[in-house]
mmCIF file of C-alpha atoms in Angstrom:
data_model
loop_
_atom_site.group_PDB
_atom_site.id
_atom_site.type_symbol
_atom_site.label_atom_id
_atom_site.label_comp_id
_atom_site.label_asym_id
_atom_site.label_seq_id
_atom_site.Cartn_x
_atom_site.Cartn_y
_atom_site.Cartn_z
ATOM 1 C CA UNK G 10 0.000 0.000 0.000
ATOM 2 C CA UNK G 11 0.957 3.616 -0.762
ATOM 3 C CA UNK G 12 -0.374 6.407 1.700
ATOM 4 C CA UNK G 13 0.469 10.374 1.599
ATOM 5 C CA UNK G 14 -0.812 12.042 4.467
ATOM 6 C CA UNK G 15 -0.970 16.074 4.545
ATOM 7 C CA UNK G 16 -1.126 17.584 7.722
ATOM 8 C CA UNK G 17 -0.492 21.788 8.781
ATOM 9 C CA UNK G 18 -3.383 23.209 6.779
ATOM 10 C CA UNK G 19 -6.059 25.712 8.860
ATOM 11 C CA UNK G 20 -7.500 28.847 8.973
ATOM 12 C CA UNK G 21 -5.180 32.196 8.261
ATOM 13 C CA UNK G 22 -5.161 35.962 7.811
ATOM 14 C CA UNK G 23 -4.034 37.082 5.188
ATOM 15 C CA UNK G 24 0.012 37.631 5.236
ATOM 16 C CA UNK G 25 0.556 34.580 7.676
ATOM 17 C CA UNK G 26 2.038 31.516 7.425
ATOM 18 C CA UNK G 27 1.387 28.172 7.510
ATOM 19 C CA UNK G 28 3.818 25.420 6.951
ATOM 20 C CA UNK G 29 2.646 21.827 5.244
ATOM 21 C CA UNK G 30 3.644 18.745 5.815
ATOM 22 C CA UNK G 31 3.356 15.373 3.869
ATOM 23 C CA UNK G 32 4.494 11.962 5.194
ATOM 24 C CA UNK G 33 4.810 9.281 3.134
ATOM 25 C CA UNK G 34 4.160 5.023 4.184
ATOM 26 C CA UNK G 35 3.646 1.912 2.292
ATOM 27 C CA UNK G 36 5.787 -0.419 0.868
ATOM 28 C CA UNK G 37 6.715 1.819 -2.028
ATOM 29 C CA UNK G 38 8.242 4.173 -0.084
ATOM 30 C CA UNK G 39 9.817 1.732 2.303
ATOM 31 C CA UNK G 40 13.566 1.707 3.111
ATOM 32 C CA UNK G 41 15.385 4.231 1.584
ATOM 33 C CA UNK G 42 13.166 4.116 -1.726
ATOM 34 C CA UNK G 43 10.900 7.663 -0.987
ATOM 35 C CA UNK G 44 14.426 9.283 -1.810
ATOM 36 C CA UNK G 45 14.313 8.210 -5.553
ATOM 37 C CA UNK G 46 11.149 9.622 -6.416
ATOM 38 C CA UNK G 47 10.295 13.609 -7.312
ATOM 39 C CA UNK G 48 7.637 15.343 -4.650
ATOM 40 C CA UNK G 49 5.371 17.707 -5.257
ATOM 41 C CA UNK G 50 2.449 20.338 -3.942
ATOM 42 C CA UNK G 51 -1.089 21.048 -5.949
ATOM 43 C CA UNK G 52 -4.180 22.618 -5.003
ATOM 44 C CA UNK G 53 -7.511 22.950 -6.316
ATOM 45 C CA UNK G 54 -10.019 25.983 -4.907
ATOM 46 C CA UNK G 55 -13.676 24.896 -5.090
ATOM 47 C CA UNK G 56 -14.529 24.910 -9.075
ATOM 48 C CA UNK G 57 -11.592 25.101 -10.533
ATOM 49 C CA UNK G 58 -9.157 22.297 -11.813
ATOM 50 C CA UNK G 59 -5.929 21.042 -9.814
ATOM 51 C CA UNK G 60 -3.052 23.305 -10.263
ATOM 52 C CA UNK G 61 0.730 22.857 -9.960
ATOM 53 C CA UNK G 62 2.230 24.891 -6.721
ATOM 54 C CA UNK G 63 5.752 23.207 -5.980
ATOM 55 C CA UNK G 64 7.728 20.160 -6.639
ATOM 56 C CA UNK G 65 11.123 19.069 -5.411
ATOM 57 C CA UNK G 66 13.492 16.527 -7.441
ATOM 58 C CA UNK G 67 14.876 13.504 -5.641
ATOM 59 C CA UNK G 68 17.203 14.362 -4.182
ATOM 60 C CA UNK G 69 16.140 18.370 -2.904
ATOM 61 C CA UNK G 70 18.477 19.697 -5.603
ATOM 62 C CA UNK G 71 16.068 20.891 -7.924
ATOM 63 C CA UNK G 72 12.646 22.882 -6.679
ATOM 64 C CA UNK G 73 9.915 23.901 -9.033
ATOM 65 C CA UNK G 74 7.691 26.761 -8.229
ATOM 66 C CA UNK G 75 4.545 27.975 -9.868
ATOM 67 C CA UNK G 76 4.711 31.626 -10.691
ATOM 68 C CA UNK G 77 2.246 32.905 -8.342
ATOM 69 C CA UNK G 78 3.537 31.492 -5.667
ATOM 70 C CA UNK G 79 7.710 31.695 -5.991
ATOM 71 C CA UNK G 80 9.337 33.997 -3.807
ATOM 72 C CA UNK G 81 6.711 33.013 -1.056
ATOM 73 C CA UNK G 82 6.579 29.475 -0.419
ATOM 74 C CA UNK G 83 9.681 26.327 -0.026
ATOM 75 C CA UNK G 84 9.589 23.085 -0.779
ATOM 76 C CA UNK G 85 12.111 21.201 0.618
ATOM 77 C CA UNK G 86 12.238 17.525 1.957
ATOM 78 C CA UNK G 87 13.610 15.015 4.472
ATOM 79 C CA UNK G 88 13.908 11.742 3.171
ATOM 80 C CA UNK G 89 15.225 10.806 6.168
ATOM 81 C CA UNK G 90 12.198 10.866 7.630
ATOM 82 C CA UNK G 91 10.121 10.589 4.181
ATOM 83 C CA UNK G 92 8.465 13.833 4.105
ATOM 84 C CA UNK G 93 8.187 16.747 1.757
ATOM 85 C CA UNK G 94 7.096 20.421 3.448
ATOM 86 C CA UNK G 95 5.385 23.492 1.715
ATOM 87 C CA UNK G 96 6.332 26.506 3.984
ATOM 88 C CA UNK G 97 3.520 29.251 3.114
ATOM 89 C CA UNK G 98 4.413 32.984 3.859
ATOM 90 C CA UNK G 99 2.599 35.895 2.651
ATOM 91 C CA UNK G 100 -0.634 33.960 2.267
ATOM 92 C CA UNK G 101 -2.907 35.888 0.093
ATOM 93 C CA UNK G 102 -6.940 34.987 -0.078
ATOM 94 C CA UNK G 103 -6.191 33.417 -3.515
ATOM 95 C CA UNK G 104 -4.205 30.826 -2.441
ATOM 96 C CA UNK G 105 -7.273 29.330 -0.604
ATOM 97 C CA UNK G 106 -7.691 25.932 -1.774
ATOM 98 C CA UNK G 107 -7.099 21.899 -0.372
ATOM 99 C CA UNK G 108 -3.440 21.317 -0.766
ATOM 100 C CA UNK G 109 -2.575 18.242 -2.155
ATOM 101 C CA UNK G 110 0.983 16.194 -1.525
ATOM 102 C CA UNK G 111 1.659 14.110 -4.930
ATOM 103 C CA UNK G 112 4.451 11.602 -5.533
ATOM 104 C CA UNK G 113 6.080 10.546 -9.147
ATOM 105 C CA UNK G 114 7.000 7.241 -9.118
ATOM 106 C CA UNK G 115 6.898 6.309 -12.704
ATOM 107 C CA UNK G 116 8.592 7.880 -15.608
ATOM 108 C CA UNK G 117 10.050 11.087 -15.991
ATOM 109 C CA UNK G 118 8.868 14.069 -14.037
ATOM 110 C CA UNK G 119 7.265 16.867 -14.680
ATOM 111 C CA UNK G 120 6.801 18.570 -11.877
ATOM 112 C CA UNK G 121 3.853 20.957 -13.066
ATOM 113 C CA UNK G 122 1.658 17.840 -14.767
ATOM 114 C CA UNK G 123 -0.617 16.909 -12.064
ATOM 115 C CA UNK G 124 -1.225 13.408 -14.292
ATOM 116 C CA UNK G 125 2.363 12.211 -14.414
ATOM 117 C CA UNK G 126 2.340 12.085 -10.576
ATOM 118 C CA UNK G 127 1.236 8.565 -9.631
ATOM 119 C CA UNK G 128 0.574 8.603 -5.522
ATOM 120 C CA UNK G 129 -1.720 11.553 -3.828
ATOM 121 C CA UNK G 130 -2.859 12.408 -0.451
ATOM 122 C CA UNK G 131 -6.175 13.130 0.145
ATOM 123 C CA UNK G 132 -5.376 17.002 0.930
ATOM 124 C CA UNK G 133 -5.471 19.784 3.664
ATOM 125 C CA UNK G 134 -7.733 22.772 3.604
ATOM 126 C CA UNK G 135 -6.349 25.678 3.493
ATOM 127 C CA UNK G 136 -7.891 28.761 4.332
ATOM 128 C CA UNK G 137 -6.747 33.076 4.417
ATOM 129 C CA UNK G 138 -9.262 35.462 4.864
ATOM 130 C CA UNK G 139 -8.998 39.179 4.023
#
């Protein structure tokens, strides 16, 4: 089995922070496998489709960031521990939407294709009012 698990989303003002975590279990990621495979961060606000916000290579040497949110957020990762974080500052009311973890297993990654990532959590709400 193959289970992401988001945790840190929640209520905000906006210009706070939240930081999100995503831990991953299963026999997939067991040993030292999670750090082979690319990580990365979508969201989806209520009636709209899934969008790309971050993904991390591998090994943490390459991060990907969609345009609205770069220069705010950081993706980084502990594979030690087999978990990829989304640290949130400046939160605007736009970026209100359930975060979603998402792991590429198989095949080449691109980070911004939400169908070339193989393993998702079932997502944290997150929330910044004005």
């Amino acid at each position: 089995q193959v289970q992401l698990v988001e945790s840190g989303g929640g209520l905000v003002q906006a210009g706070g922070s939240l930081r999100l975590s995503c831990a991953a279990s299963g026999r997939t990621f067991s040993g030292n496998t999670f750090s082979r495979f690319d990580m990365g961060w979508f969201r989806q606000a209520p009636g709209k489709e899934r969008d790309f916000v971050a993904g991390i290579s591998w090994n943490g040497g390459n991060t990907y960031y969609a345009e609205s949110v770069k220069g705010r957020f950081t993706i980084s990762r502990d594979n030690a521990k087999n978990a990829v974080y989304l640290q949130m500052n400046g939160l605007k009311p736009e970026d209100t939407a359930v975060y979603y973890c998402a792991a590429n297993v198989i095949g080449a990654y691109y980070p911004s294709s939400a169908r070339d990532h193989d393993y998702w959590g079932q997502g944290t709400q997150v929330t910044v009012s004005s």
